[in-house]
XYZ file of C-alpha atoms in Angstrom:
686
model
C -73.792 -22.258 -49.434
C -75.465 -19.235 -50.930
C -75.467 -17.948 -54.338
C -74.339 -14.146 -54.805
C -73.657 -11.717 -58.006
C -70.747 -9.595 -57.964
C -70.915 -6.764 -60.217
C -72.296 -9.540 -62.811
C -70.248 -12.301 -61.641
C -72.122 -15.393 -60.162
C -69.827 -16.666 -56.767
C -71.204 -19.523 -54.263
C -69.956 -18.827 -50.805
C -70.561 -19.686 -47.634
C -73.631 -19.326 -45.267
C -72.483 -16.283 -42.623
C -70.008 -15.123 -44.934
C -70.022 -10.954 -45.138
C -70.122 -9.464 -48.330
C -66.364 -8.455 -48.693
C -65.434 -12.011 -48.473
C -67.857 -12.774 -51.217
C -66.523 -10.203 -53.308
C -62.747 -10.997 -52.813
C -64.278 -14.528 -53.851
C -65.491 -12.821 -57.144
C -61.344 -11.304 -57.782
C -63.177 -7.569 -56.745
C -60.497 -5.901 -54.281
C -62.440 -3.947 -51.635
C -60.801 -1.037 -49.438
C -60.141 -0.841 -45.628
C -58.905 -0.376 -42.735
C -60.825 -1.344 -39.731
C -61.170 -4.910 -41.100
C -58.592 -7.457 -40.672
C -59.279 -11.313 -41.422
C -57.442 -12.533 -38.738
C -60.009 -9.847 -36.100
C -63.232 -9.267 -34.973
C -65.292 -7.669 -37.093
C -65.526 -3.510 -36.158
C -67.247 -2.001 -39.007
C -65.900 1.871 -37.822
C -63.962 2.115 -41.044
C -66.881 2.735 -43.171
C -63.649 2.212 -46.152
C -65.473 -0.411 -47.352
C -68.632 0.597 -48.370
C -70.486 -1.314 -51.883
C -73.821 -1.075 -52.957
C -76.480 -4.072 -52.162
C -79.321 -4.179 -55.016
C -82.527 -3.210 -53.075
C -80.838 -1.283 -49.474
C -81.637 2.234 -49.571
C -77.984 3.043 -48.471
C -74.442 1.874 -49.286
C -73.627 -0.951 -46.197
C -70.329 -1.523 -45.029
C -69.014 -5.114 -46.837
C -67.277 -6.853 -43.864
C -69.572 -6.353 -41.271
C -73.042 -7.379 -43.921
C -73.718 -11.158 -43.874
C -74.564 -12.559 -47.407
C -78.186 -13.821 -48.659
C -78.548 -16.443 -51.698
C -79.691 -13.909 -54.462
C -77.946 -10.989 -53.482
C -76.357 -8.598 -55.886
C -73.766 -6.216 -54.970
C -72.456 -3.648 -57.250
C -68.494 -2.436 -56.035
C -67.730 0.129 -58.635
C -71.092 1.923 -58.966
C -71.483 5.907 -58.704
C -72.696 5.160 -55.288
C -69.773 3.565 -54.290
C -67.522 5.597 -55.745
C -69.248 9.119 -53.631
C -69.121 7.180 -50.687
C -65.675 6.772 -50.204
C -64.517 9.610 -51.773
C -66.974 10.986 -48.429
C -65.400 8.449 -46.595
C -61.609 9.496 -47.204
C -62.127 12.755 -46.717
C -63.450 12.460 -43.094
C -60.674 10.048 -42.439
C -58.253 12.901 -43.949
C -59.893 15.695 -41.909
C -57.519 15.274 -38.892
C -54.634 13.224 -40.022
C -51.201 15.658 -40.583
C -49.334 15.924 -43.885
C -46.505 13.493 -42.232
C -45.862 11.642 -45.368
C -42.053 13.171 -45.642
C -41.141 12.110 -42.750
C -43.215 9.282 -41.470
C -41.658 5.635 -42.019
C -44.798 4.441 -43.067
C -44.131 6.170 -45.964
C -44.251 3.589 -49.010
C -46.083 1.077 -48.066
C -49.198 2.881 -46.037
C -52.690 1.432 -46.398
C -53.872 5.109 -46.518
C -51.616 6.794 -48.747
C -52.785 3.930 -51.615
C -55.927 4.128 -50.213
C -56.103 8.202 -50.481
C -54.634 7.450 -54.914
C -57.059 5.230 -55.573
C -60.354 5.688 -53.800
C -59.567 9.225 -52.275
C -61.255 12.839 -53.687
C -59.007 15.676 -55.465
C -59.147 17.862 -52.237
C -60.806 18.460 -49.192
C -63.404 21.228 -47.991
C -62.459 21.494 -44.215
C -60.235 24.429 -42.902
C -60.519 24.345 -39.568
C -57.440 23.322 -37.407
C -56.648 19.791 -37.341
C -56.572 18.102 -33.503
C -53.181 17.212 -31.994
C -53.593 14.001 -29.403
C -50.589 13.264 -27.647
C -48.021 10.635 -27.979
C -48.726 7.093 -25.960
C -45.734 4.982 -24.532
C -46.108 1.546 -25.406
C -42.803 -0.028 -24.294
C -39.050 0.123 -26.206
C -40.480 -1.467 -29.473
C -43.628 0.419 -31.085
C -42.765 4.377 -31.325
C -46.519 5.957 -31.527
C -47.846 9.098 -33.560
C -51.188 9.244 -32.497
C -51.839 12.498 -34.094
C -51.851 9.809 -37.400
C -54.547 7.589 -35.919
C -57.930 6.644 -37.787
C -59.244 4.950 -34.885
C -59.502 1.186 -36.706
C -58.575 -0.321 -33.212
C -57.045 -3.152 -35.139
C -54.445 -2.500 -32.601
C -57.277 -2.883 -29.509
C -58.219 -5.812 -31.263
C -54.825 -7.283 -32.184
C -53.776 -7.078 -27.733
C -56.971 -8.212 -26.910
C -57.614 -10.990 -29.578
C -54.175 -12.629 -30.719
C -51.555 -11.117 -28.459
C -53.926 -11.957 -25.042
C -53.021 -8.647 -23.080
C -56.179 -6.177 -22.870
C -54.302 -3.529 -22.267
C -55.099 -1.369 -25.128
C -57.843 0.315 -25.181
C -60.078 3.514 -26.096
C -61.227 6.038 -24.179
C -62.983 9.175 -24.578
C -66.089 9.747 -27.522
C -66.074 11.463 -30.498
C -62.863 14.352 -31.378
C -61.969 13.129 -28.346
C -61.563 9.432 -28.330
C -57.652 8.340 -28.370
C -56.197 5.101 -28.329
C -53.981 4.358 -25.585
C -52.515 2.040 -22.310
C -55.006 2.760 -19.748
C -52.461 3.364 -17.244
C -49.382 4.203 -18.912
C -46.660 1.710 -19.189
C -44.645 -1.196 -22.114
C -47.589 -3.424 -23.033
C -46.292 -6.583 -21.622
C -46.586 -8.738 -24.517
C -43.776 -10.851 -26.776
C -45.451 -10.049 -29.807
C -46.141 -5.963 -30.304
C -44.603 -5.683 -32.948
C -46.950 -6.683 -34.762
C -48.946 -3.789 -33.984
C -46.697 -2.226 -36.199
C -47.894 -4.367 -39.734
C -51.507 -4.147 -38.786
C -51.696 -0.393 -38.566
C -53.030 0.378 -41.534
C -50.885 4.469 -41.460
C -48.168 5.477 -39.579
C -49.449 5.783 -35.848
C -47.267 2.526 -35.063
C -43.984 2.141 -36.049
C -41.090 0.587 -35.550
C -38.689 2.647 -32.944
C -35.626 0.949 -33.738
C -36.360 0.545 -37.301
C -36.959 5.224 -36.918
C -36.014 7.395 -39.863
C -33.401 4.904 -40.875
C -34.697 3.878 -44.612
C -37.705 3.976 -47.129
C -38.862 0.492 -48.323
C -37.704 1.376 -51.858
C -33.993 1.280 -50.432
C -33.928 -1.660 -49.168
C -32.833 -5.412 -50.758
C -35.647 -8.070 -50.030
C -34.431 -11.518 -48.728
C -36.205 -14.288 -47.973
C -35.302 -16.491 -45.046
C -35.921 -18.099 -41.388
C -35.901 -17.147 -38.158
C -34.165 -19.020 -35.540
C -34.599 -17.684 -32.515
C -37.280 -19.742 -31.783
C -37.987 -23.256 -33.059
C -41.639 -22.698 -34.842
C -39.344 -21.864 -37.825
C -41.413 -18.085 -38.284
C -41.257 -17.305 -42.017
C -39.254 -13.962 -42.666
C -38.150 -11.698 -45.447
C -34.853 -9.695 -43.953
C -34.384 -6.722 -45.234
C -31.374 -5.333 -45.786
C -29.417 -2.054 -47.088
C -25.857 -2.887 -48.379
C -23.766 -4.867 -45.392
C -26.377 -4.469 -43.182
C -29.651 -5.888 -41.613
C -31.921 -2.796 -41.250
C -35.702 -4.736 -40.859
C -37.293 -8.121 -39.774
C -40.595 -9.000 -41.334
C -42.501 -11.813 -41.486
C -44.041 -13.816 -44.055
C -47.384 -15.746 -44.817
C -47.111 -19.182 -44.240
C -50.655 -20.223 -43.013
C -49.539 -23.524 -41.724
C -46.584 -22.261 -39.579
C -46.915 -18.744 -38.033
C -50.318 -17.058 -39.802
C -48.331 -13.791 -40.864
C -47.046 -13.426 -36.889
C -44.050 -12.650 -35.552
C -42.010 -12.531 -31.725
C -40.589 -9.955 -31.045
C -37.513 -11.071 -30.079
C -36.384 -12.430 -33.695
C -37.463 -9.295 -35.097
C -35.818 -6.776 -33.202
C -32.587 -8.261 -31.524
C -31.267 -7.054 -35.564
C -28.834 -4.891 -34.610
C -27.187 -7.702 -32.235
C -25.365 -9.001 -35.904
C -23.098 -6.226 -36.152
C -22.532 -6.170 -32.415
C -19.925 -8.468 -30.690
C -18.870 -9.904 -33.688
C -16.359 -12.752 -34.029
C -14.626 -10.578 -38.107
C -11.275 -12.670 -37.835
C -9.732 -15.961 -36.138
C -7.960 -15.639 -33.430
C -5.144 -18.272 -31.129
C -4.709 -17.854 -27.829
C -0.765 -17.251 -27.245
C 1.004 -16.799 -23.891
C -2.398 -16.922 -22.244
C -3.578 -14.397 -24.585
C -5.730 -14.010 -27.598
C -4.114 -12.813 -30.060
C -5.489 -11.902 -34.260
C -4.089 -14.331 -36.643
C -4.880 -15.463 -40.378
C -7.132 -17.664 -41.440
C -3.818 -20.575 -43.089
C -2.081 -19.770 -39.206
C -5.286 -20.515 -37.366
C -6.109 -24.198 -38.999
C -2.377 -25.027 -39.590
C -2.577 -23.827 -35.305
C -5.326 -26.567 -35.217
C -4.048 -29.381 -37.401
C -0.889 -28.944 -34.821
C -3.261 -29.611 -31.710
C -5.441 -32.038 -32.775
C -3.035 -34.379 -34.840
C -0.912 -35.898 -32.136
C -4.965 -36.424 -30.263
C -6.644 -39.803 -30.950
C -9.558 -39.902 -32.339
C -11.810 -40.747 -29.168
C -10.172 -38.402 -27.499
C -11.333 -35.111 -29.396
C -15.066 -34.325 -29.276
C -17.570 -31.841 -30.539
C -20.557 -29.731 -29.580
C -23.282 -28.033 -31.993
C -25.300 -25.186 -30.449
C -28.860 -24.234 -30.891
C -28.560 -22.029 -34.113
C -26.592 -23.859 -36.296
C -27.278 -24.701 -39.997
C -27.543 -28.627 -40.216
C -25.387 -28.313 -43.303
C -21.941 -27.199 -40.495
C -23.746 -29.430 -38.283
C -23.839 -32.372 -41.053
C -20.592 -31.320 -41.970
C -18.679 -30.820 -38.633
C -19.966 -34.973 -37.600
C -18.495 -36.141 -41.178
C -15.009 -34.614 -39.766
C -15.079 -35.792 -36.337
C -15.554 -39.555 -37.903
C -13.093 -39.351 -40.497
C -11.279 -38.986 -37.283
C -12.331 -41.530 -35.814
C -14.182 -39.467 -32.691
C -17.774 -40.668 -31.983
C -18.201 -38.011 -29.290
C -20.616 -35.885 -30.493
C -23.351 -33.858 -28.341
C -26.196 -31.380 -29.513
C -27.953 -31.116 -26.417
C -26.392 -28.398 -24.382
C -29.447 -28.308 -22.323
C -28.407 -31.944 -21.069
C -32.283 -32.857 -22.353
C -31.866 -36.898 -22.474
C -33.155 -37.522 -25.967
C -31.689 -40.323 -27.462
C -32.712 -39.568 -31.077
C -33.522 -43.397 -31.924
C -37.288 -42.097 -33.114
C -37.979 -38.922 -34.833
C -41.863 -38.747 -33.381
C -39.891 -39.002 -29.731
C -38.559 -35.581 -30.214
C -40.922 -34.287 -32.776
C -44.404 -31.972 -32.293
C -45.995 -34.088 -34.087
C -49.135 -32.398 -34.236
C -47.975 -29.949 -36.066
C -48.613 -26.584 -35.380
C -51.634 -25.826 -37.716
C -53.199 -29.653 -35.795
C -53.246 -27.343 -32.583
C -56.548 -25.768 -34.812
C -58.631 -29.242 -34.129
C -57.565 -30.189 -30.757
C -59.897 -30.230 -28.068
C -57.841 -31.123 -25.226
C -54.312 -30.203 -24.346
C -52.168 -30.336 -21.635
C -48.792 -28.593 -21.136
C -45.877 -30.387 -19.135
C -43.293 -28.565 -17.806
C -43.137 -25.984 -20.714
C -44.462 -21.861 -21.065
C -45.154 -21.863 -24.430
C -45.603 -17.701 -24.336
C -42.097 -17.481 -23.691
C -40.817 -20.317 -25.327
C -42.937 -20.007 -28.995
C -45.152 -16.739 -28.354
C -46.932 -17.250 -31.821
C -47.488 -21.009 -31.208
C -49.173 -19.521 -28.413
C -51.299 -17.247 -29.916
C -52.183 -20.023 -32.077
C -53.308 -22.183 -28.513
C -55.513 -19.628 -27.529
C -56.956 -18.952 -30.398
C -58.095 -22.563 -30.457
C -58.436 -22.324 -26.313
C -61.217 -18.632 -27.192
C -63.096 -20.469 -29.361
C -64.059 -22.665 -26.696
C -63.346 -26.326 -28.066
C -60.334 -26.609 -26.595
C -60.071 -27.078 -22.218
C -56.254 -26.015 -21.303
C -54.291 -28.255 -18.393
C -50.420 -27.209 -17.747
C -47.696 -28.988 -15.060
C -45.050 -26.273 -13.925
C -44.883 -23.178 -11.988
C -48.249 -21.194 -11.117
C -46.984 -18.292 -11.462
C -47.226 -18.443 -15.009
C -49.648 -16.358 -17.444
C -50.449 -18.156 -20.821
C -51.920 -15.461 -21.591
C -55.131 -18.176 -21.878
C -56.821 -19.965 -18.854
C -55.177 -23.420 -17.562
C -55.613 -25.179 -14.795
C -53.210 -26.088 -12.952
C -52.344 -29.614 -11.815
C -48.975 -29.303 -9.863
C -45.447 -27.969 -10.573
C -44.319 -31.592 -10.712
C -43.756 -35.233 -12.103
C -46.384 -35.975 -9.318
C -48.653 -34.501 -10.574
C -47.844 -36.852 -14.183
C -48.622 -39.728 -12.248
C -51.502 -38.481 -10.855
C -52.845 -38.439 -14.704
C -51.686 -41.936 -15.280
C -53.403 -43.293 -12.364
C -56.560 -41.969 -13.352
C -57.005 -39.908 -10.083
C -57.006 -36.687 -11.616
C -60.017 -35.396 -13.687
C -58.285 -34.046 -16.248
C -57.363 -37.552 -16.680
C -61.190 -38.473 -18.105
C -60.970 -35.324 -19.920
C -58.530 -36.499 -22.091
C -59.595 -39.808 -22.751
C -62.736 -38.140 -23.612
C -61.969 -35.542 -25.832
C -61.881 -37.023 -30.089
C -58.042 -35.348 -30.477
C -56.522 -34.609 -26.864
C -53.082 -33.365 -27.718
C -49.671 -32.954 -24.981
C -47.351 -30.554 -25.191
C -43.886 -31.140 -23.617
C -41.262 -28.326 -23.248
C -37.593 -29.267 -23.705
C -36.299 -28.398 -20.285
C -38.966 -30.815 -18.720
C -36.214 -33.694 -20.536
C -33.093 -31.688 -19.220
C -32.997 -32.491 -16.211
C -32.468 -36.124 -14.115
C -35.162 -37.928 -14.846
C -35.333 -36.634 -18.235
C -36.034 -39.709 -19.926
C -38.386 -40.995 -16.987
C -41.094 -37.904 -18.222
C -40.162 -38.374 -21.370
C -41.877 -41.772 -21.679
C -44.300 -40.923 -18.852
C -45.321 -38.199 -21.311
C -45.377 -40.865 -23.839
C -47.506 -43.306 -21.846
C -50.199 -41.125 -20.818
C -50.113 -39.599 -24.502
C -50.968 -43.649 -25.637
C -53.391 -44.331 -22.350
C -55.787 -41.230 -23.845
C -55.979 -42.707 -27.106
C -53.930 -38.972 -28.359
C -51.652 -41.909 -30.806
C -53.901 -43.248 -34.080
C -53.506 -43.978 -36.934
C -55.096 -40.811 -37.951
C -53.439 -38.598 -34.738
C -50.382 -38.089 -33.302
C -51.267 -35.927 -29.936
C -47.856 -35.961 -28.628
C -45.241 -32.914 -29.168
C -42.158 -31.881 -27.960
C -41.763 -27.984 -28.288
C -38.118 -26.719 -28.648
C -36.272 -23.965 -27.735
C -34.134 -22.830 -30.941
C -34.160 -23.319 -34.195
C -31.401 -25.772 -35.235
C -32.404 -28.296 -31.838
C -34.207 -30.348 -34.923
C -32.013 -30.448 -37.164
C -29.252 -31.115 -35.343
C -30.809 -34.110 -33.877
C -31.977 -35.288 -37.747
C -28.511 -35.183 -38.441
C -27.670 -37.941 -35.620
C -24.893 -35.415 -33.732
C -25.629 -37.909 -30.811
C -23.271 -39.842 -29.505
C -21.926 -42.793 -31.828
C -21.005 -45.909 -30.245
C -17.853 -46.117 -27.355
C -18.231 -41.991 -27.116
C -19.037 -39.296 -25.072
C -22.175 -37.009 -24.399
C -21.670 -33.127 -23.282
C -21.598 -34.235 -19.909
C -18.887 -36.591 -20.370
C -17.120 -34.281 -22.312
C -16.823 -31.323 -20.593
C -15.686 -33.350 -17.614
C -12.047 -34.287 -18.906
C -13.569 -36.972 -21.418
C -11.400 -35.724 -24.589
C -8.800 -33.617 -24.762
C -10.003 -31.002 -27.431
C -12.695 -29.749 -27.430
C -14.738 -28.164 -31.027
C -17.720 -25.691 -30.058
C -19.765 -24.936 -33.042
C -21.816 -21.783 -32.276
C -22.174 -23.887 -29.019
C -23.058 -20.608 -26.440
C -25.808 -22.923 -24.062
C -23.361 -23.862 -20.857
C -21.110 -22.618 -18.818
C -17.757 -22.803 -20.196
C -16.025 -23.187 -16.747
C -17.434 -26.658 -16.457
C -14.738 -27.355 -19.035
C -12.034 -29.599 -17.753
C -8.350 -27.547 -16.987
C -6.579 -28.267 -20.188
C -8.714 -29.303 -22.310
C -8.015 -27.745 -25.892
C -11.420 -25.487 -27.383
C -11.880 -24.717 -30.656
C -14.704 -22.756 -30.725
C -16.373 -21.780 -34.019
C -19.205 -19.067 -34.605
C -19.896 -15.487 -34.590
C -20.501 -13.970 -31.897
C -17.828 -13.760 -28.758
C -20.383 -14.924 -26.137
C -19.774 -17.260 -23.436
C -17.794 -19.690 -24.677
C -15.100 -17.444 -27.045
C -13.785 -16.203 -24.213
C -12.871 -19.859 -22.723
C -11.379 -20.583 -26.605
C -7.598 -21.558 -27.405
C -8.744 -20.820 -31.130
C -11.883 -19.198 -32.364
C -12.814 -19.972 -35.998
C -15.185 -16.658 -37.414
C -18.927 -17.879 -39.072
C -21.275 -16.465 -40.355
C -25.021 -16.159 -38.222
C -28.148 -17.471 -39.689
C -29.072 -14.400 -42.050
C -25.232 -14.632 -43.932
C -25.773 -17.799 -45.259
C -27.547 -20.138 -47.155
C -28.503 -22.778 -44.449
C -31.396 -25.498 -43.843
C -33.253 -25.375 -40.461
C -35.579 -27.869 -39.223
C -38.759 -26.257 -37.230
C -40.309 -27.750 -33.936
C -42.936 -30.378 -35.957
C -39.886 -31.693 -38.532
C -40.759 -29.086 -41.197
C -37.662 -28.629 -43.351
C -37.139 -24.701 -44.824
C -34.211 -22.596 -45.780
C -32.983 -19.723 -44.974
C -30.513 -17.619 -47.864
C -27.925 -15.054 -47.261
C -29.252 -11.570 -46.811
C -25.553 -9.987 -46.542
C -22.350 -11.048 -46.315
C -20.104 -11.820 -43.390
C -18.697 -9.519 -42.320
C -13.888 -9.309 -42.121
C -12.605 -12.907 -42.110
C -16.169 -14.725 -41.250
C -17.060 -17.479 -43.498
C -19.792 -20.114 -44.154
C -19.665 -22.167 -40.839
C -19.134 -25.783 -43.402
C -16.281 -24.380 -45.750
C -14.717 -23.677 -42.552
C -15.506 -27.053 -41.187
C -14.144 -28.261 -45.215
C -10.817 -26.237 -44.661
C -10.163 -27.930 -41.441
C -10.181 -31.470 -42.981
C -8.136 -30.257 -45.597
C -5.531 -28.695 -43.413
C -5.820 -32.184 -41.325
C -5.018 -34.087 -44.231
C -8.943 -35.967 -44.270
C -10.297 -35.035 -47.208
C -14.505 -34.148 -46.882
C -16.550 -36.487 -49.717
C -18.381 -32.437 -50.594
C -16.448 -29.030 -52.440
C -19.701 -27.188 -52.865
C -22.976 -26.522 -51.035
C -25.265 -28.430 -53.238
C -22.436 -31.236 -52.855
C -23.689 -31.174 -48.347
C -27.007 -31.503 -49.137
C -27.014 -34.694 -51.435
C -24.916 -36.353 -48.814
C -27.371 -35.091 -46.310
C -30.643 -36.480 -48.082
C -28.770 -39.406 -48.871
C -28.011 -39.599 -44.729
C -31.431 -39.118 -44.511
C -34.316 -38.728 -46.606
C -36.364 -36.188 -44.849
C -34.070 -33.316 -45.557
C -34.886 -33.784 -49.014
C -38.850 -32.732 -48.091
C -37.833 -28.320 -48.160
C -41.118 -26.452 -47.047
C -42.409 -29.726 -46.177
C -43.092 -32.428 -43.769
C -43.988 -36.237 -42.929
C -47.611 -35.404 -41.615
C -49.956 -38.327 -40.032
C -51.598 -40.222 -37.151
C -48.898 -42.769 -35.034
C -48.082 -45.586 -36.583
C -45.641 -47.287 -33.524
C -46.833 -46.200 -30.487
C -44.294 -48.048 -28.750
C -42.235 -45.470 -25.596
C -38.985 -44.276 -24.933
C -36.574 -46.257 -22.947
C -37.548 -45.889 -19.180
C -34.448 -44.401 -17.218
C -34.844 -44.610 -13.954
C -37.869 -43.158 -11.960
C -39.776 -39.876 -11.577
C -38.335 -37.372 -9.132
C -40.318 -35.125 -6.864
C -37.976 -32.167 -8.464
C -40.197 -29.025 -9.850
C -40.518 -27.899 -13.318
C -38.396 -25.008 -14.464
C -38.692 -22.462 -16.561
C -36.343 -22.700 -20.034
C -36.243 -19.800 -20.649
C -35.349 -17.157 -17.650
C -34.916 -13.971 -19.433
C -37.234 -14.011 -23.066
C -35.093 -11.035 -24.370
C -31.636 -12.220 -23.157
C -31.807 -16.122 -24.821
C -29.561 -16.853 -27.327
C -26.362 -15.074 -28.399
C -27.614 -12.484 -30.714
C -29.522 -11.268 -28.725
C -27.286 -11.302 -25.822
C -25.303 -8.908 -27.638
C -28.350 -6.384 -29.118
C -28.723 -2.935 -27.360
C -32.611 -2.977 -27.920
C -33.126 -6.300 -26.106
C -30.847 -5.288 -22.953
C -32.933 -2.141 -22.910
C -36.314 -4.363 -23.312
C -34.532 -6.674 -20.748
C -33.958 -4.080 -18.311
C -37.698 -2.418 -18.648
C -39.809 -5.700 -18.058
C -37.705 -7.279 -15.956
C -38.101 -4.006 -13.993
C -42.013 -4.017 -14.170
C -43.149 -7.211 -12.673
C -41.168 -5.521 -9.188
C -42.236 -1.668 -9.930
C -46.554 -3.484 -9.435
C -45.595 -5.286 -7.024
C -44.241 -2.148 -5.085
C -47.797 -0.252 -6.402
């Protein structure tokens, strides 16, 4: 530790720390543009200049290491003059765009020019102009504003793992852009907007829509992948205008994937905003009393064991719990939340969780990925894997399609489960790498267990984790990566077939006479047996709504208070940002009203009562913003059912941009799908 004096305040910081970090430890704010704590140091904006005793000139604090006994001054006359001069240089070519700039009101350049700049500039020469660059359908560029801090270049290369941005030219002719004009091929491009300190990179869908002070800000959780990214929803009136990430070091650091960030326009398209009843083969609008009476009239004559329910992938725990209570009250055990057919029995929580924890990736020293593509399934988690890999402390291997690009080097062990057998037998060299690691880690994709031999794949992956000492009291190296925000919560709520109950396949093939679909759009509705009475409760007129006999309009995740459990088992709360459109209602309220119509009184009337019942049924739901962490206390594996097949592992998400009902309704995501799915064909033609 080095002792450093900052403006008379003595602090101790680790050796190797920068002067800027020491100043922050002392509570001193240092202006900066190029420096970002999650990126490499560039030292090219010079805004962070400070005075160091005995130094002949001001030093760039972001790139200057501390030394024991050093004395630093952050607000001396020398420092003030230096910062004014730097700001004057930065503004030489910066246009006076503030009135029409989307960054206005939350711009670092505005703030620091006000706080540290002078009263005017001495330059009267014409400002330079730079042609705008094309970065894709999500990021808008106004490159004349660029101050060449290179944050975007470093983010694309170091975090996203897509080195497609760079600088060309020198001096006044230097420009930032792609070397070949095409859309950035990353699922994290929206983060470029967040880290740009000026208005050079802004959101294309948000362009000229609103000013930040017009927006109402609501903290919530992104459910469009299973990572549980912490987000802020910005609204004006009844409309979501923007979604941004919040900082959570244990979950998403400060990054967010593009589908969750930009698909919000899908929240106002193809919406179900009133009940519908199928009459004479056609759907007609109905009132709530009429729709619920129709449901009751159809369900009452049907025995409980002939009624089933399927929960979707984006549904909150409160709604799943309420539907389970209703089905049980009707005498039904036909429940399933595994639309993909995943062979997960729910008997042991650590058999289906990302047990290492997302932050635990930073400690792992060897990784095997089985049947998963984290870049498509959880882009922010993939960036964390890349960060650990880039440190040189974690070799990576994967089993699955050979042609996937994970943004980091991963040894390809095979395309199917036969590679698992080779690892279990110890005949593959990577088995020794895992066995020799102190904290080995295995990631099993959810789609890898959503096949006929899924139970055997799960058992084999667990056995391998046990064999390489990834399951110890201090370390739990077995992880399953889920795909959407509602999947783990439904498993924790026990929304699975009860004694004598049918699973999804049995219900679809005629095992039930009535089927309640709660936001369930993840399977082909044509598989539902003819003659089955279908109730669809959801927020979008997606796949299953067309097959429904009754449609009950529910609320999207931005329109209700809800509990979600991410892939690592962390319980988090989403909050209401806007009200549901039209006559749509919160899902648990709809289910409670249906229970009254059916003559079944559910034991809750308020959201607090629902949550109290949830905690009583499973105490894990009481750990809000937390998770049960720790090593493996029981190495007993899942039950083995059948043997591993020769079938190759297939991608869980074939089109990242259109993976759920919200993104399928989004025009922005449809454009992304057209552009990015055509890109590989165009590149092949070249």
